[in-house]
Coordinates of C-alpha atoms in Angstrom, one line a residue:
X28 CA -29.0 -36.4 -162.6
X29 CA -30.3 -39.1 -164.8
X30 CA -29.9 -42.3 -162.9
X31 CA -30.5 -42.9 -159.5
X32 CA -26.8 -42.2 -157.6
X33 CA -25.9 -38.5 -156.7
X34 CA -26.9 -37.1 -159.8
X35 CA -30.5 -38.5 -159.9
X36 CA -33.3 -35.2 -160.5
X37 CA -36.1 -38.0 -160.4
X38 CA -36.7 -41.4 -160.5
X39 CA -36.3 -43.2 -163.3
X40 CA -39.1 -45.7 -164.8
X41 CA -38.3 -49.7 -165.6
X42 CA -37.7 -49.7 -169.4
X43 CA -40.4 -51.1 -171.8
X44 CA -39.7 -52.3 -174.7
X45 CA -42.6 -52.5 -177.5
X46 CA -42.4 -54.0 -180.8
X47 CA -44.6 -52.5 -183.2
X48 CA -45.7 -55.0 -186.0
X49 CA -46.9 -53.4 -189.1
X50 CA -48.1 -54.6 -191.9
X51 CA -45.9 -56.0 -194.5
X52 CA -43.0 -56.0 -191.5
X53 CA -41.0 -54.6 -188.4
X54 CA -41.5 -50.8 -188.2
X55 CA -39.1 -48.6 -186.1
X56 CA -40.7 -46.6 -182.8
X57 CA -41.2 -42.5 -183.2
X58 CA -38.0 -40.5 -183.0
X59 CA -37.7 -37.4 -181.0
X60 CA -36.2 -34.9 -183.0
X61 CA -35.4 -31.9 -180.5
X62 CA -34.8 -31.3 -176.3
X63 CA -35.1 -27.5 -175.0
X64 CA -35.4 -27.2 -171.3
X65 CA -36.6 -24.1 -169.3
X66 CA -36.4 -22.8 -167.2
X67 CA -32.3 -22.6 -167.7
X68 CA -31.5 -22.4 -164.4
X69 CA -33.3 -23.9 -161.3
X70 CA -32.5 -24.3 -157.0
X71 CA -32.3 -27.4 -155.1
X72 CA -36.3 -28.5 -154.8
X73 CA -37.3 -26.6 -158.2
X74 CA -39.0 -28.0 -161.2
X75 CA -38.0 -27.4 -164.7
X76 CA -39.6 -28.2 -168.1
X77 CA -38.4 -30.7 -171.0
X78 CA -40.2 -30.1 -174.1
X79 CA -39.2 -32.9 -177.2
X80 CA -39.9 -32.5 -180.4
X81 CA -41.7 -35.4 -182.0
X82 CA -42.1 -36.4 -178.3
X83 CA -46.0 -36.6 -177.8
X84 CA -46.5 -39.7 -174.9
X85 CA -42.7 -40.8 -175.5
X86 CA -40.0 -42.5 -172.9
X87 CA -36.9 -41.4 -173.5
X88 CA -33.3 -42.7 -173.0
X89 CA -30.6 -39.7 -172.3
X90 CA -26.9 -39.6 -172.4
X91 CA -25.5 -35.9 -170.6
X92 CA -22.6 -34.6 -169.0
X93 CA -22.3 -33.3 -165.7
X94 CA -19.8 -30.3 -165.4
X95 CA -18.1 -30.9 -168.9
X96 CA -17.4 -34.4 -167.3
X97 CA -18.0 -38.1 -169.0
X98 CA -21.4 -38.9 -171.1
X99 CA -23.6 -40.8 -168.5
X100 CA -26.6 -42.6 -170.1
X101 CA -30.1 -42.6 -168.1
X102 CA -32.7 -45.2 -170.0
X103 CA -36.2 -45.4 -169.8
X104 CA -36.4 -41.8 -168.3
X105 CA -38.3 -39.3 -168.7
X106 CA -41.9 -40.4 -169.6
X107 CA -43.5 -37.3 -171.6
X108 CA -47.1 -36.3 -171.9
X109 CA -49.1 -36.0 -175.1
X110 CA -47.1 -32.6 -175.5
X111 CA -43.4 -33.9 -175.6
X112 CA -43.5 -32.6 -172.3
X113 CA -42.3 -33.9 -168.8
X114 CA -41.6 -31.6 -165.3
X115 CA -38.6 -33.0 -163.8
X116 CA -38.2 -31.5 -160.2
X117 CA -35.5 -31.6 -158.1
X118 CA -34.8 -32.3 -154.9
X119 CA -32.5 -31.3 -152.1
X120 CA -30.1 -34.1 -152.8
X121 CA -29.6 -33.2 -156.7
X122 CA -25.9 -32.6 -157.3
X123 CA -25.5 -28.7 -157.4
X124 CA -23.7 -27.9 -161.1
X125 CA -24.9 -28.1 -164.9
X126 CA -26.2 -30.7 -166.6
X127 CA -25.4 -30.6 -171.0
X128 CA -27.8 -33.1 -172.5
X129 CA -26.3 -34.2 -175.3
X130 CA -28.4 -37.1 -177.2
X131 CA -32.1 -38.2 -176.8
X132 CA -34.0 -41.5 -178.4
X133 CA -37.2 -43.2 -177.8
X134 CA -36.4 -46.2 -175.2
X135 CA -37.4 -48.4 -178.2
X136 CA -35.3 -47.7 -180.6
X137 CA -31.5 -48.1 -180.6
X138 CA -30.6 -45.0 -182.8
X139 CA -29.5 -41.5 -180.6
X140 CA -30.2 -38.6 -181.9
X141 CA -28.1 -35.7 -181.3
X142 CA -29.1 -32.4 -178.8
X143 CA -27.3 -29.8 -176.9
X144 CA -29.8 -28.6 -173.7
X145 CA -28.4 -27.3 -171.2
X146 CA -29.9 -26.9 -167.1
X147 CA -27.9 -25.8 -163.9
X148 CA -29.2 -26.6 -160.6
X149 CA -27.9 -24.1 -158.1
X150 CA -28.1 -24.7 -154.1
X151 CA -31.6 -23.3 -152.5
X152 CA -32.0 -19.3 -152.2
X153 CA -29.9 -17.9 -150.2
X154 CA -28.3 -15.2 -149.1
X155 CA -24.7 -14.0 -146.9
X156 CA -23.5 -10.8 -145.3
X157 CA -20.5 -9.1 -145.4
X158 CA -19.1 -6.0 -143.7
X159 CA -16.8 -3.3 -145.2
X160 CA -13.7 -3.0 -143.6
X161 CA -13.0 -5.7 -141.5
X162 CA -12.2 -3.4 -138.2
X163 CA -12.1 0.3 -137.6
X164 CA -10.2 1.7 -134.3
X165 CA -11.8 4.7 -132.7
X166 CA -11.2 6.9 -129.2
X167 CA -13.9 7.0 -126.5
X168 CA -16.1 9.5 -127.4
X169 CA -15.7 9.0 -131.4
X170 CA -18.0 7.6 -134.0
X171 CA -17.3 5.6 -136.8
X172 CA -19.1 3.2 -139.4
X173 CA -19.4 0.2 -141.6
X174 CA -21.2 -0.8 -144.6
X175 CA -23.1 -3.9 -144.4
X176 CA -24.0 -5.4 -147.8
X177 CA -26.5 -8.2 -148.1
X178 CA -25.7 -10.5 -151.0
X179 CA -28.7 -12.4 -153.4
X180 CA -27.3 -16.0 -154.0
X181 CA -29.4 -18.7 -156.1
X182 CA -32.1 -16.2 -156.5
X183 CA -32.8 -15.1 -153.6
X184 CA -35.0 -11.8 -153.1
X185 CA -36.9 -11.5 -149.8
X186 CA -35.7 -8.2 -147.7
X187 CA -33.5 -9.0 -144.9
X188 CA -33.8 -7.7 -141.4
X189 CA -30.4 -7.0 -139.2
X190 CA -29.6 -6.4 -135.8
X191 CA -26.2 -6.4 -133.8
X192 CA -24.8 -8.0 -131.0
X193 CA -21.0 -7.8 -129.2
X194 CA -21.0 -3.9 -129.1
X195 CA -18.6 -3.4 -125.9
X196 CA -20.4 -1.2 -123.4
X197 CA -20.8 2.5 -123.9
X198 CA -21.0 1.7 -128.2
X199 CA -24.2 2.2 -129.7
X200 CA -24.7 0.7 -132.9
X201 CA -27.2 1.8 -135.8
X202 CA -28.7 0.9 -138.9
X203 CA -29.0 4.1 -142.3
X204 CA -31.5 1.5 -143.3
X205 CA -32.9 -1.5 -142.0
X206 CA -34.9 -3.9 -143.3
X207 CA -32.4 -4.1 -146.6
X208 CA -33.4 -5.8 -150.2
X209 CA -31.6 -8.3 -151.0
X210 CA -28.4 -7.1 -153.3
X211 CA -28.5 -3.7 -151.8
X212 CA -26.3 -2.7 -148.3
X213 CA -26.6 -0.1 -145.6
X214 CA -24.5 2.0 -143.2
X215 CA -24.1 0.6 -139.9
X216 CA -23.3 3.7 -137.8
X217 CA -21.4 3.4 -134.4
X218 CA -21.6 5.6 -131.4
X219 CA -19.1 5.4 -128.3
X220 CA -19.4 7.4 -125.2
X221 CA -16.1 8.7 -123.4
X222 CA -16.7 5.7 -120.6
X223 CA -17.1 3.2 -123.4
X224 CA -14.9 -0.1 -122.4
X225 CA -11.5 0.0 -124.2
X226 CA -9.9 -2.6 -126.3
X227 CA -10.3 -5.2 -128.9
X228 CA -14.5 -6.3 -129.2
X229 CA -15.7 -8.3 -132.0
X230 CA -19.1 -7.8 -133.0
X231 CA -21.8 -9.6 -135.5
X232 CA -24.3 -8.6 -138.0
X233 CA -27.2 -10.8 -137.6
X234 CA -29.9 -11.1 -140.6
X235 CA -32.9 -12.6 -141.2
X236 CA -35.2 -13.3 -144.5
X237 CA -36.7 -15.7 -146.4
X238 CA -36.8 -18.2 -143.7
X239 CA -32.6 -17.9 -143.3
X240 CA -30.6 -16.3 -140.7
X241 CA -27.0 -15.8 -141.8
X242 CA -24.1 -13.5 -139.7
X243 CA -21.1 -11.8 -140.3
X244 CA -18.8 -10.5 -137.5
X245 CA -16.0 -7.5 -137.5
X246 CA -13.6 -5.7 -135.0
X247 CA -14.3 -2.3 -133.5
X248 CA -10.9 -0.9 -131.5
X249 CA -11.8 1.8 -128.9
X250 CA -8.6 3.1 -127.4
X251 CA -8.8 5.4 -124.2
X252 CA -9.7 9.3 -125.8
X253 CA -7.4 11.8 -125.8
X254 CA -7.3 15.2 -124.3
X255 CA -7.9 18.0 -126.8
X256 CA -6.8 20.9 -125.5
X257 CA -5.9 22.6 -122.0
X258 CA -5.9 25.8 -120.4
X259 CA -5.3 28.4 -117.3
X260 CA -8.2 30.5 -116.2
X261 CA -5.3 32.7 -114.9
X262 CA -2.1 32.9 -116.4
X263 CA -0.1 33.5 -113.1
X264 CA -0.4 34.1 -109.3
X265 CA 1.8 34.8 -106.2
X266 CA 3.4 31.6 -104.4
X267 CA 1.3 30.7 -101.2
X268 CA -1.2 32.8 -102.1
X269 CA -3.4 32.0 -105.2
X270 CA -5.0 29.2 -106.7
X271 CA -5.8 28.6 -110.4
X272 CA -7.6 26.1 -112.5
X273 CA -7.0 24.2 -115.3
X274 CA -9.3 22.8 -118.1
X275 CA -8.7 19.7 -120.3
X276 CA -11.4 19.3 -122.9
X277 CA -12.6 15.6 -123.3
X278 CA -10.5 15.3 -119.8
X279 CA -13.4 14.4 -117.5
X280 CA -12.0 12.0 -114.9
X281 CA -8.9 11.7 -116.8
X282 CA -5.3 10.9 -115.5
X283 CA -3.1 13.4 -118.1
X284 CA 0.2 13.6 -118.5
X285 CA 1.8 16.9 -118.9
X286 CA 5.5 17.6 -121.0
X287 CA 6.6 21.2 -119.5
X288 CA 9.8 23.6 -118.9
X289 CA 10.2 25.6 -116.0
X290 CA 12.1 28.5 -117.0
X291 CA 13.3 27.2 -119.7
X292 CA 14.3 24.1 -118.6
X293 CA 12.7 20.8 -119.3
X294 CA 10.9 18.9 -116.5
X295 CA 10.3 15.5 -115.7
X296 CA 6.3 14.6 -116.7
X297 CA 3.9 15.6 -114.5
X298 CA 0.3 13.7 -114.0
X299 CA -2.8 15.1 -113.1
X300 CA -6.4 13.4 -112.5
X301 CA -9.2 15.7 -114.2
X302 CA -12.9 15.5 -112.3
X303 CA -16.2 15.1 -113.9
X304 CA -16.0 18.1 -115.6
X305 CA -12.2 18.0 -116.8
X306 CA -10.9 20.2 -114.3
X307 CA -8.0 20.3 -111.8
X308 CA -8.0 22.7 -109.1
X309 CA -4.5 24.0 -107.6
X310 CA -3.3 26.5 -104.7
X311 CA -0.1 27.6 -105.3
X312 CA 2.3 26.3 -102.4
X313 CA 4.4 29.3 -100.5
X314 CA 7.4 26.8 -101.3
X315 CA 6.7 26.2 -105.1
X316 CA 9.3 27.1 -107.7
X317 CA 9.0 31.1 -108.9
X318 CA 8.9 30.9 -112.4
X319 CA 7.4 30.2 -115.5
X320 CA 6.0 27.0 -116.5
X321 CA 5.3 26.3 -120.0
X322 CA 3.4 23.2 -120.9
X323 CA 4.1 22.1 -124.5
X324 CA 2.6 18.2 -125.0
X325 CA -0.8 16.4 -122.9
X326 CA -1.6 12.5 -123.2
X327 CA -4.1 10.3 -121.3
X328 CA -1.6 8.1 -118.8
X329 CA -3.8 5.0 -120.7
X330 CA -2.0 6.5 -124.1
X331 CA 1.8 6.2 -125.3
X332 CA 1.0 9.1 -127.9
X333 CA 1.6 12.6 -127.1
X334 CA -0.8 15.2 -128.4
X335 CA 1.2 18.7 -128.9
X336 CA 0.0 22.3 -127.5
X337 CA 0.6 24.5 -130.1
X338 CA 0.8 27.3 -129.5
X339 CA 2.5 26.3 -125.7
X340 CA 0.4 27.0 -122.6
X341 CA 2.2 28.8 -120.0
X342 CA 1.8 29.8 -116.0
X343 CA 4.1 31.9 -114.1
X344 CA 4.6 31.5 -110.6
X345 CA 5.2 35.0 -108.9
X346 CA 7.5 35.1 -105.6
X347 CA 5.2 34.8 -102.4
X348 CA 3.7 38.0 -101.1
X349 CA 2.8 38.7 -97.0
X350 CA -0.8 38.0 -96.5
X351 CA -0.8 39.8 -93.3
X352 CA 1.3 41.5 -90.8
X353 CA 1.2 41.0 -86.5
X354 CA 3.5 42.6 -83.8
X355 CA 4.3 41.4 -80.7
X356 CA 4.8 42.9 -77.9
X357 CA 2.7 46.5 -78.9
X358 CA 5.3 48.7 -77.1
X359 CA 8.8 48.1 -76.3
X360 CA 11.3 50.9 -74.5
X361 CA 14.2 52.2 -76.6
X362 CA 17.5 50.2 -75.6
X363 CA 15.6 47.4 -73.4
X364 CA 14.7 44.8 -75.9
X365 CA 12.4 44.2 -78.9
X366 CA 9.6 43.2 -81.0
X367 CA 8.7 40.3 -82.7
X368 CA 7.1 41.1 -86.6
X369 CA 4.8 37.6 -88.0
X370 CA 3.8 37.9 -91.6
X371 CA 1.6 35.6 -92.8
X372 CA 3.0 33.2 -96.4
X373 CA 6.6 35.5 -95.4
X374 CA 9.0 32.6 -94.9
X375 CA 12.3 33.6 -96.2
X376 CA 10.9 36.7 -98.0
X377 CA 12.7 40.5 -97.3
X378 CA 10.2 43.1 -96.9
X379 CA 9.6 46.4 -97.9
X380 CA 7.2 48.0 -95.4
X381 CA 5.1 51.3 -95.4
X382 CA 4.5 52.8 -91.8
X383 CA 3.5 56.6 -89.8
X384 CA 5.5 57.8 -87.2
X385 CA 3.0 59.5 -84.5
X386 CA 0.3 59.4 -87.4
X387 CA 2.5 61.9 -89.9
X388 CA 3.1 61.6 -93.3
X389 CA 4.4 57.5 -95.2
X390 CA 7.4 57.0 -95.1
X391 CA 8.9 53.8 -97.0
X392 CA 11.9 51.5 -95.8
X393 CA 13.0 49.3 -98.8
X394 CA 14.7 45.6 -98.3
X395 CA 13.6 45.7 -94.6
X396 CA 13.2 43.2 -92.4
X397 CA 14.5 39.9 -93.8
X398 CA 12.0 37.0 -92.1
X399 CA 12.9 33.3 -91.6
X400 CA 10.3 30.6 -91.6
X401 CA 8.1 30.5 -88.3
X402 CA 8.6 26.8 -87.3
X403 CA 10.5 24.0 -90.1
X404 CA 8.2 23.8 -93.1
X405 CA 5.8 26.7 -92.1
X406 CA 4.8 29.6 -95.0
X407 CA 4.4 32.3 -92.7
X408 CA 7.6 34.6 -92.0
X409 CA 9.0 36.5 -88.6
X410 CA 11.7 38.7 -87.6
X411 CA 12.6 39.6 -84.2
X412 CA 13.3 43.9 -84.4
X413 CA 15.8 45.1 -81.6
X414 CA 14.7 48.7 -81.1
X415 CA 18.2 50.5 -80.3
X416 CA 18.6 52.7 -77.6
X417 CA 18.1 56.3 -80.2
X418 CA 15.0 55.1 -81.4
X419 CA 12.8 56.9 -81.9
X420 CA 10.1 57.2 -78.8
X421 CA 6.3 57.3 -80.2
X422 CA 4.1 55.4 -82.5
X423 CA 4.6 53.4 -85.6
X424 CA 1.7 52.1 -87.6
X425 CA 3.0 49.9 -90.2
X426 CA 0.1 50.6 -93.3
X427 CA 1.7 48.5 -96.1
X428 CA 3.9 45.7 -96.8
X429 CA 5.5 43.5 -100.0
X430 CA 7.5 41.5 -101.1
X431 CA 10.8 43.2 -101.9
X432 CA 10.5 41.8 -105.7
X433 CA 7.1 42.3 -106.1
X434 CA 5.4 45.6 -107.2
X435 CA 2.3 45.2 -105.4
X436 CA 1.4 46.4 -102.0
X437 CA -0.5 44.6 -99.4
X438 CA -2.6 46.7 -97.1
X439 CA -2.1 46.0 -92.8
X440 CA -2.2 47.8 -89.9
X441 CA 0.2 46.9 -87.3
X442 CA 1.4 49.4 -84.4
X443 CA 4.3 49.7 -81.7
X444 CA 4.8 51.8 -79.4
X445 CA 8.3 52.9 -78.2
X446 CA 8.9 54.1 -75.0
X447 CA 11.7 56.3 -74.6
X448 CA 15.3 55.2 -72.7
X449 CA 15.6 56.6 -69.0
X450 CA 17.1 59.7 -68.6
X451 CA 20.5 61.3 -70.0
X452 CA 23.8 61.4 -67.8
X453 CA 26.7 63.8 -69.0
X454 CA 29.9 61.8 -67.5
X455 CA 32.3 64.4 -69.1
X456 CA 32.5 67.1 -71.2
X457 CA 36.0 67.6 -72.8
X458 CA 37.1 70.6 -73.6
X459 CA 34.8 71.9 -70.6
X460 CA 35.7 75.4 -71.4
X461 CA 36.1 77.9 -74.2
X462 CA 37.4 81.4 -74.4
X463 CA 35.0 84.6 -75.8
X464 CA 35.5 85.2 -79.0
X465 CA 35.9 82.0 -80.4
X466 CA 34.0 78.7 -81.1
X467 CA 34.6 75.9 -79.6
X468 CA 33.9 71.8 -80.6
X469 CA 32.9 69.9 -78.0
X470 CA 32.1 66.3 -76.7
X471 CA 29.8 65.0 -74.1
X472 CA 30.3 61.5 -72.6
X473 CA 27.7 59.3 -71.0
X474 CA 24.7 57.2 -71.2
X475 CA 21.1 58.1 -72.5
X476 CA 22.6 61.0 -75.1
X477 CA 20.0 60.2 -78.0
X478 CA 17.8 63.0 -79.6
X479 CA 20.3 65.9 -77.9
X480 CA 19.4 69.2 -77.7
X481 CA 21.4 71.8 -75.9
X482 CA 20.0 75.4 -74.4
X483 CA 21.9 77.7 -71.3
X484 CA 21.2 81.2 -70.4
X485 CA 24.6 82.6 -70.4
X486 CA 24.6 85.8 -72.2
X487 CA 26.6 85.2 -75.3
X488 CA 26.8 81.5 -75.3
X489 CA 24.7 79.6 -78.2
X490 CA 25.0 76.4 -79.6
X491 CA 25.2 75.1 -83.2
X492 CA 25.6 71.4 -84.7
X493 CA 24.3 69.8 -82.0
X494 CA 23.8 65.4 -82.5
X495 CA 24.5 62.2 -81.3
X496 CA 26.4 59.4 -82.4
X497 CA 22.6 57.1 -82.5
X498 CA 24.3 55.4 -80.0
X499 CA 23.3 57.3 -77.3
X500 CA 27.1 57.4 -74.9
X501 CA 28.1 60.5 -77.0
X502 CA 27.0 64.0 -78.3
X503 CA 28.3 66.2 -80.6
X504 CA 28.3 70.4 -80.9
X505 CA 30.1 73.6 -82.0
X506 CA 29.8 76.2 -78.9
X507 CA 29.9 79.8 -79.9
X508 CA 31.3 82.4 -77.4
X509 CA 30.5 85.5 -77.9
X510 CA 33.2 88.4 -77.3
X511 CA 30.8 90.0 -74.9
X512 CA 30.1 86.7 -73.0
X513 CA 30.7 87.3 -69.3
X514 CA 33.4 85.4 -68.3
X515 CA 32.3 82.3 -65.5
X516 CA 30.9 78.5 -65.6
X517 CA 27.9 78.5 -67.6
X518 CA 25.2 75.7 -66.6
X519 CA 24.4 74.3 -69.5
X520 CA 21.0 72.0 -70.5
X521 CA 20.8 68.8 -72.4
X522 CA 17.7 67.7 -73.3
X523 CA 17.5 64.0 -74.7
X524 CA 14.5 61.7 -75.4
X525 CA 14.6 60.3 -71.9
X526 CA 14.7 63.3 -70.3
X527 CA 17.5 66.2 -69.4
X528 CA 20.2 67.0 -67.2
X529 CA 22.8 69.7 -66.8
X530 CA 26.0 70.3 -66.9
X531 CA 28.9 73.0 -66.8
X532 CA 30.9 74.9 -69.6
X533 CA 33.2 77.3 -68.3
X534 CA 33.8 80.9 -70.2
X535 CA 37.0 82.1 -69.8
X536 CA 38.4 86.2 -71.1
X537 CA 41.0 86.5 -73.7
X538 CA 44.4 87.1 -72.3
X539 CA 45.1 90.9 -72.1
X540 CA 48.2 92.1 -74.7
X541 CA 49.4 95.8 -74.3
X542 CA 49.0 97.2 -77.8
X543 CA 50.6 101.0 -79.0
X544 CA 48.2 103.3 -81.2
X545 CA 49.7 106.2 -82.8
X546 CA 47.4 109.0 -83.0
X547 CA 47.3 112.9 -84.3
X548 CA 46.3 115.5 -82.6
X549 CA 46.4 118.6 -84.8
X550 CA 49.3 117.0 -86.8
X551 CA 51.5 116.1 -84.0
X552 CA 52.0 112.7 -82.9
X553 CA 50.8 111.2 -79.8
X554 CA 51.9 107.5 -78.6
X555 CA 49.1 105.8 -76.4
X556 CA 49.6 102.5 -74.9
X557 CA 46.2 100.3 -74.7
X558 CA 45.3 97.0 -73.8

């Protein structure tokens, strides 16, 4: 500070030394009898005052310490003005630290005289940054902030200016307040979109004032966002036949994990990929697994963190029901061959099926037809109908089918026609006779005996519980023989759904037994014999 190494604040002059001569002798040179020095603190380049007591147009010598460190002695330095005063300026090379003057004397004399002064030279203003915490972590889509604080060093007070650099993309970055004073801060507020870049960016503050630009970086984390919640826009439909949709909000584009039972039963994970708007769009397969699906946990496939649905989500997948009903060919004859039922999403479904005989009233067959799968793989359902020989001739329009273990009805219209068998033939008749008076069961034998009917005209022959055996080779009834049926063969009529043909019954009399009546005549017995 005082001599001219590292510690030199100014140059120092060559010493003079000046003998005053007084008469009557020597006399000793002016004394200074204070130091104060202000200001108390300077920078690197700044001036400060000395002001001595006693010091008016005086050189000083001056012994300090530097830091609390050894006395060093600077002669011959400083030179002050006709107030006691000298500015001593500083340059960029004075030592940074304090400087204790601790004894003073005019360079002529050889007496010191004690001071205590003190001046501390600081570096040239300045000022840093700093940012408060040192890294925040964040999902795409979330904000966050910092606090940027400028610090004042050696004085410094211009305002600062700040901008940012290193945001990944898709983070905005902004300032609560911006230029900032020096010693004060502001909030630095970040933005991230849900397609910011994920990862580990480090980022700097930038500032500039006063002629200085200074920086300060920190760490922003943005980890792939998470889906926050997700829903059905149904909450079931029928296998093959409905479609549903489901909504993941902050999903868009998103690959998400699912964590779900089935019935109960936990399943392995299941991954969907969301669209732009978060949504995934399903059709339920005919093959899919009936049931209900309950979905309890969602991630992002980027995240190892499962976020939990509470309460549960849950879909149920209803068994498949017919979407439409075809028959091939339209008319078949009863006993010849069949018809071939196609039901649309049927595969391995049982029906129950709706249908008018000859336009009349529903009638309702339950668990009826069971259909296998058209081809290997296929949804759609057929079953090949034989129609038996006693069907039924006329028209059926099939109005309504389901599946057997749905409740639901599914409207179609589907018609055959059956055409009845050919004819009836009566091969026997056993017994072929009966006697008058009595009733008689009897069977026919032969082919084409569906829908029988019987009729004769024989006086005192009728008929009673007439059927067949819905196989059409026999037939079935009770003949009832009057006692006052003539005795003879009786041609008798059998009508069938193919037709009719005849046959004949033969009435027989009762034998004849001799009986004897007793009767009165005016109270005297008379024996008749009568048959």
């Amino acid at each position: 500070m005082f001599h001219r190494k590292e510690h030199s604040l100014g140059a120092l002059p060559c010493a003079l030394v000046v003998l005053f001569f007084a008469r009557g002798g020597f006399a000793q040179a002016p004394q200074p009898t204070s130091l104060s020095l202000s200001p108390a603190t300077v920078s690197q380049g700044q001036c400060y005052t000395v002001t001595v007591g006693n010091g008016a147009n005086m050189t000083l010598d001056v012994q300090y310490r530097f830091n609390n460190g050894a006395v060093q002695t600077t002669l011959g330095w400083p030179s002050l003005n006709a107030s006691g005063q000298a500015s001593i300026c500083t340059s960029s090379s004075t030592a940074v630290g304090t400087y204790t003057y601790v004894a003073i004397r005019n360079t002529l004399n050889t007496t010191w005289v004690t001071v205590s002064a003190t001046i501390t030279v600081t570096g040239p203003p300045d000022f840093s940054l700093s940012v408060s915490p040192s890294s925040r972590t964040v999902d795409q889509g979330q904000s966050t902030s910092y606090t940027v604080s400028v610090s004042a060093l050696n004085g410094f007070n211009s305002s600062v200016s700040l901008s940012v650099s290193g945001m990944p993309a898709g983070a905005s970055a902004s300032f609560t307040a911006n230029p900032v004073a020096a010693g004060g801060s502001t909030t630095l507020n970040v933005s991230t979109s849900t397609t910011a870049s994920t990862g580990s960016f480090t980022w700097t503050v930038t500032g500039t004032g006063g002629g200085l630009t200074r920086s300060s970086s920190a760490t922003l984390v943005i980890n792939p966002r998470q889906p926050t919640s997700f829903s059905f826009n149904v909450s079931q439909g029928y296998a093959g036949n409905d479609c549903y949709v489901i909504t993941v909000g902050n999903g868009a584009n998103m690959t998400v994990d699912l964590q779900y039972t089935l019935n109960g039963v936990s399943q392995p994970v299941a991954s969907v990929t969301m669209n732009a708007s978060g949504q995934w769009s399903y059709c339920l397969d005919h093959y899919n697994t009936v049931g209900t699906y309950t979905y309890t946990a969602i991630k992002n496939q980027l995240r190892s963190t499962w976020v939990t649905l509470n309460p549960a989500v849950s879909y149920r997948v209803l068994p498949p029901q017919p979407t439409s009903l075809t028959i091939s060919p339209a008319s078949v004859t009863a006993g010849q061959g069949s018809y071939r039922m196609t039901v649309g999403n049927g595969a391995g479904v049982t029906l129950d099926v709706q249908y008018k005989f000859n336009g009349g009233a529903t009638q309702t067959t339950y668990g009826w037809p069971s259909l296998v799968a058209v081809s290997s793989g296929s949804p759609n359902g057929q079953a090949d109908i034989s129609v038996g020989l006693c069907t039924k001739p006329g028209n059926y329009v099939y109005t309504a089918v389901k599946n057997t273990l749905n409740t639901p009805w599914v409207t179609v219209s589907a018609s055959v026609t059956v055409n009845p068998p050919a004819g009836p033939a009566v091969s026997s008749v056993t017994p072929n006779s009966g006697t008058s008076d009595a009733s008689v069961a009897v069977t026919m034998s032969g082919s084409n005996l569906c829908g029988v009917t019987l009729s004769t005209t024989w006086s005192g022959l009728t008929f009673s519980s007439v059927a067949d055996n819905g196989t059409g080779n026999s037939a079935s009834a009770t003949f009832n023989i009057a006692w006052s049926a003539v005795a003879g063969v009786a041609t008798v009529t059998l009508s069938a759904s193919g037709g009719s043909t005849t046959f004949a019954f033969t009435v027989t009399a009762p034998t004849m037994t001799r009986r004897k009546e007793y009767i009165y005549v005016g109270g005297k017995l008379v024996a008749t014999e009568v048959p």
